[in-house]
Coordinates of N, CA and C and ligand atoms in Angstrom, one line a residue:
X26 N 1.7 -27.7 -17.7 CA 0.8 -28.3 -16.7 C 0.2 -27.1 -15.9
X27 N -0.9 -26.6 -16.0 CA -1.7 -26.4 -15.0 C -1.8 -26.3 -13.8
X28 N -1.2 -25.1 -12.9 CA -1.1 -25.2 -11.8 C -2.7 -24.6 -10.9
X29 N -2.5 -25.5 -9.9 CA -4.0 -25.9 -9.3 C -3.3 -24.9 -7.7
X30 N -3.9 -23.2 -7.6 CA -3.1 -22.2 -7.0 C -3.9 -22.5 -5.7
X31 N -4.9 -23.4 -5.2 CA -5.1 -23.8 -4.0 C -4.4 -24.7 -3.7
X32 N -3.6 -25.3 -3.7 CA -2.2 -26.0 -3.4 C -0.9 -25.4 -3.1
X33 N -1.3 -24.0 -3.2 CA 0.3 -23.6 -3.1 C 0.8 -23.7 -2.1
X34 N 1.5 -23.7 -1.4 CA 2.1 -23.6 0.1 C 2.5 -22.1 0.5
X35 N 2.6 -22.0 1.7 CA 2.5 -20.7 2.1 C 3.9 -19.6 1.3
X36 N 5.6 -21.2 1.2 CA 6.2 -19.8 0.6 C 6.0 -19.6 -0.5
X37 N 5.6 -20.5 -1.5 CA 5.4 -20.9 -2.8 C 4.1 -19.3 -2.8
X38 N 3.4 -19.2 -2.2 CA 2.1 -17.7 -2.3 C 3.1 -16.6 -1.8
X39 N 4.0 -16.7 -1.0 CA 4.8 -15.4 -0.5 C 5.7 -14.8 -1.8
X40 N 6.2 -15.6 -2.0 CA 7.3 -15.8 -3.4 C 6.7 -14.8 -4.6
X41 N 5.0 -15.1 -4.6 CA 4.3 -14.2 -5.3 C 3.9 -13.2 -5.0
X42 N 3.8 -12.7 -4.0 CA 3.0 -11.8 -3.1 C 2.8 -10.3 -4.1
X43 N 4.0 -10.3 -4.5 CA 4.4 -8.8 -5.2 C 3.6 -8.8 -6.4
X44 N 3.5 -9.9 -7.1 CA 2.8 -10.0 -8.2 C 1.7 -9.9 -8.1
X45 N 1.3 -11.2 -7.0 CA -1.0 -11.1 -7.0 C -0.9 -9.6 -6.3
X46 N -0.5 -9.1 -5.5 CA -0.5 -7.5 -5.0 C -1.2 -6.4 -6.3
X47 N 0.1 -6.8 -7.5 CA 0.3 -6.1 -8.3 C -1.1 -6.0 -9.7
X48 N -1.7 -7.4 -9.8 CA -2.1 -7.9 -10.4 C -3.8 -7.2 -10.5
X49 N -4.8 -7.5 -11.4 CA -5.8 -7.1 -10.9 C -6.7 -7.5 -10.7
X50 N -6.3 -9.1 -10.2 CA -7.4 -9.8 -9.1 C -7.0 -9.3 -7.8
X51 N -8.4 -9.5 -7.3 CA -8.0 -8.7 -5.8 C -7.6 -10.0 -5.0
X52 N -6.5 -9.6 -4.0 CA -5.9 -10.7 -3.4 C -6.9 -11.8 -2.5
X53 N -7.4 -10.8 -2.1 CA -8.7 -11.2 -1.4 C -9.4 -13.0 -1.8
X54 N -9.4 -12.6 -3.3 CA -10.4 -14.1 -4.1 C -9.1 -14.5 -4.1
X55 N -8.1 -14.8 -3.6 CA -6.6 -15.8 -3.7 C -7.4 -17.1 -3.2
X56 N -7.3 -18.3 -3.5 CA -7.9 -19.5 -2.7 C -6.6 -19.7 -1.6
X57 N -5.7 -19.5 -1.6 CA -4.4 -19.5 -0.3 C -4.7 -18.6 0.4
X58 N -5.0 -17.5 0.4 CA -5.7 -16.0 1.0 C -7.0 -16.4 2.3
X59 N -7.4 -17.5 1.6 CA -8.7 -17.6 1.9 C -8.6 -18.4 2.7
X60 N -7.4 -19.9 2.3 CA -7.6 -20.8 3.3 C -6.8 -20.4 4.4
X61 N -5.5 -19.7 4.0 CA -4.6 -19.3 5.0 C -4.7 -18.3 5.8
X62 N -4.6 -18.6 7.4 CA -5.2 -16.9 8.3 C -3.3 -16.5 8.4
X63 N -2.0 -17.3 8.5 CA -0.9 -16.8 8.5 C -1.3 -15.8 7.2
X64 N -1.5 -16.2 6.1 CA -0.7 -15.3 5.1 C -1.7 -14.3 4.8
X65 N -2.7 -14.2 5.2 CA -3.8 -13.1 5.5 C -3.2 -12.1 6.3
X66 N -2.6 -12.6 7.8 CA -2.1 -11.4 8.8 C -0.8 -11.0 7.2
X67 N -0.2 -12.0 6.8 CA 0.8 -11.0 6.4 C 0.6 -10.4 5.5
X68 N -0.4 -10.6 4.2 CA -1.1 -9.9 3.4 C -1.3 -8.1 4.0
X69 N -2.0 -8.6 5.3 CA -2.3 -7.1 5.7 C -1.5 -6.4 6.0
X70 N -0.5 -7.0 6.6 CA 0.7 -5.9 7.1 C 1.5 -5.5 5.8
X71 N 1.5 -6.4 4.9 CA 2.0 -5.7 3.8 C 1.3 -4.8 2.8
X72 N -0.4 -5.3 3.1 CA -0.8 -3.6 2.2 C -0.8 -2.2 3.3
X73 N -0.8 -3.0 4.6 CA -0.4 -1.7 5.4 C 0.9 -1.0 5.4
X74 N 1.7 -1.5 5.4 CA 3.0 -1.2 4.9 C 3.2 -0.2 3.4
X75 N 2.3 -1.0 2.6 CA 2.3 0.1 1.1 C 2.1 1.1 1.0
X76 N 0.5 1.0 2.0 CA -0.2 2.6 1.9 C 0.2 3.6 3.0
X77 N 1.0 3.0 4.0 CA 1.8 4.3 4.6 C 2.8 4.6 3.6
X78 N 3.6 3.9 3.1 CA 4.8 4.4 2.3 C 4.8 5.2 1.3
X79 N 2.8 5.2 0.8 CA 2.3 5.9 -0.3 C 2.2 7.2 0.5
X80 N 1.8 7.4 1.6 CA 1.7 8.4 2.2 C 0.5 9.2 2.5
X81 N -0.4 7.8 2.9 CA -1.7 7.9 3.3 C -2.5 8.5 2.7
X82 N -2.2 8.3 1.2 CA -3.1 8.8 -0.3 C -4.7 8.1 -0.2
X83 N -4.7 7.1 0.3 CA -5.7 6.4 0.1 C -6.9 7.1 1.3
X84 N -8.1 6.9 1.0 CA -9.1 6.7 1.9 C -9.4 6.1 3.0
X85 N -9.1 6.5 4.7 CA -9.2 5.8 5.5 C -10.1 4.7 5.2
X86 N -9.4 3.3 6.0 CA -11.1 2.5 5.5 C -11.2 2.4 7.1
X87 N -12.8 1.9 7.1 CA -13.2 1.4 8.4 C -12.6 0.8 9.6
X88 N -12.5 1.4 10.4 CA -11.8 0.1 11.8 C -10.7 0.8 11.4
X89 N -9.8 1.3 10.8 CA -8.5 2.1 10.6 C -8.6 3.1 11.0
X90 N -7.5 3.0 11.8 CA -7.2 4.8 11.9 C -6.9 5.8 11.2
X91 N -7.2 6.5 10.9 CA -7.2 7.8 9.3 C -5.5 8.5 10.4
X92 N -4.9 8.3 9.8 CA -3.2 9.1 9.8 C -3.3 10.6 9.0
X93 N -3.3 11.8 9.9 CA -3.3 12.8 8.8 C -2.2 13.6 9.1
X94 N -1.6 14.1 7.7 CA -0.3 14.7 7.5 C -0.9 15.9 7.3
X95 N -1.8 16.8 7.7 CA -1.9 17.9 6.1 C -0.8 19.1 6.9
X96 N -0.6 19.0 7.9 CA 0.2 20.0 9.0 C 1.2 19.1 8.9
X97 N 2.4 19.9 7.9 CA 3.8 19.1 8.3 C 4.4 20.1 9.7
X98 N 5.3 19.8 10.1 CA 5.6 20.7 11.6 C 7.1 21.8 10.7
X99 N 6.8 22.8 10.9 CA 7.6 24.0 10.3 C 8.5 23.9 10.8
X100 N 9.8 24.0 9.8 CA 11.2 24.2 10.8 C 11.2 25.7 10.7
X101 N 11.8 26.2 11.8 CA 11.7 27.3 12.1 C 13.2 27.7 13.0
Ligands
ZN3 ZN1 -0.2 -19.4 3.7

């Protein structure tokens, strides 16, 4: 049976989260994504969460604050 993924309930989309993350639709087009602003804030804290852990590999985006490491502090 065919699951119809604008129905899912919020834990039923959490449950997934690692997967549509992983996946290579952008989470973005999720129809739960879209209808839900809870799982949107958490969506973002969790790609925020990623890309510090990556260690700020990525491209500042907009409205973000650019984090820069390039000066680690010398132990001395
Ligand atoms: Zn939700």
């Amino acid at each position: 049976m065919p699951e119809d993924v604008s129905q899912l309930t919020c834990d039923q989309f959490q449950r997934r989260l690692c997967e549509l993350l992983a996946s290579d639709q952008p989470i973005e087009e999720h129809p739960h994504y879209k209808a839900c602003i809870l799982c949107r804030y958490l969506v973002r804290g969790f790609e925020e969460m990623i890309e510090r852990t990556l260690g700020e590999q990525l491209d500042p985006k907009d409205g973000q604050e650019p984090k820069r490491k390039d000066d680690w502090p010398e132990a001395t």
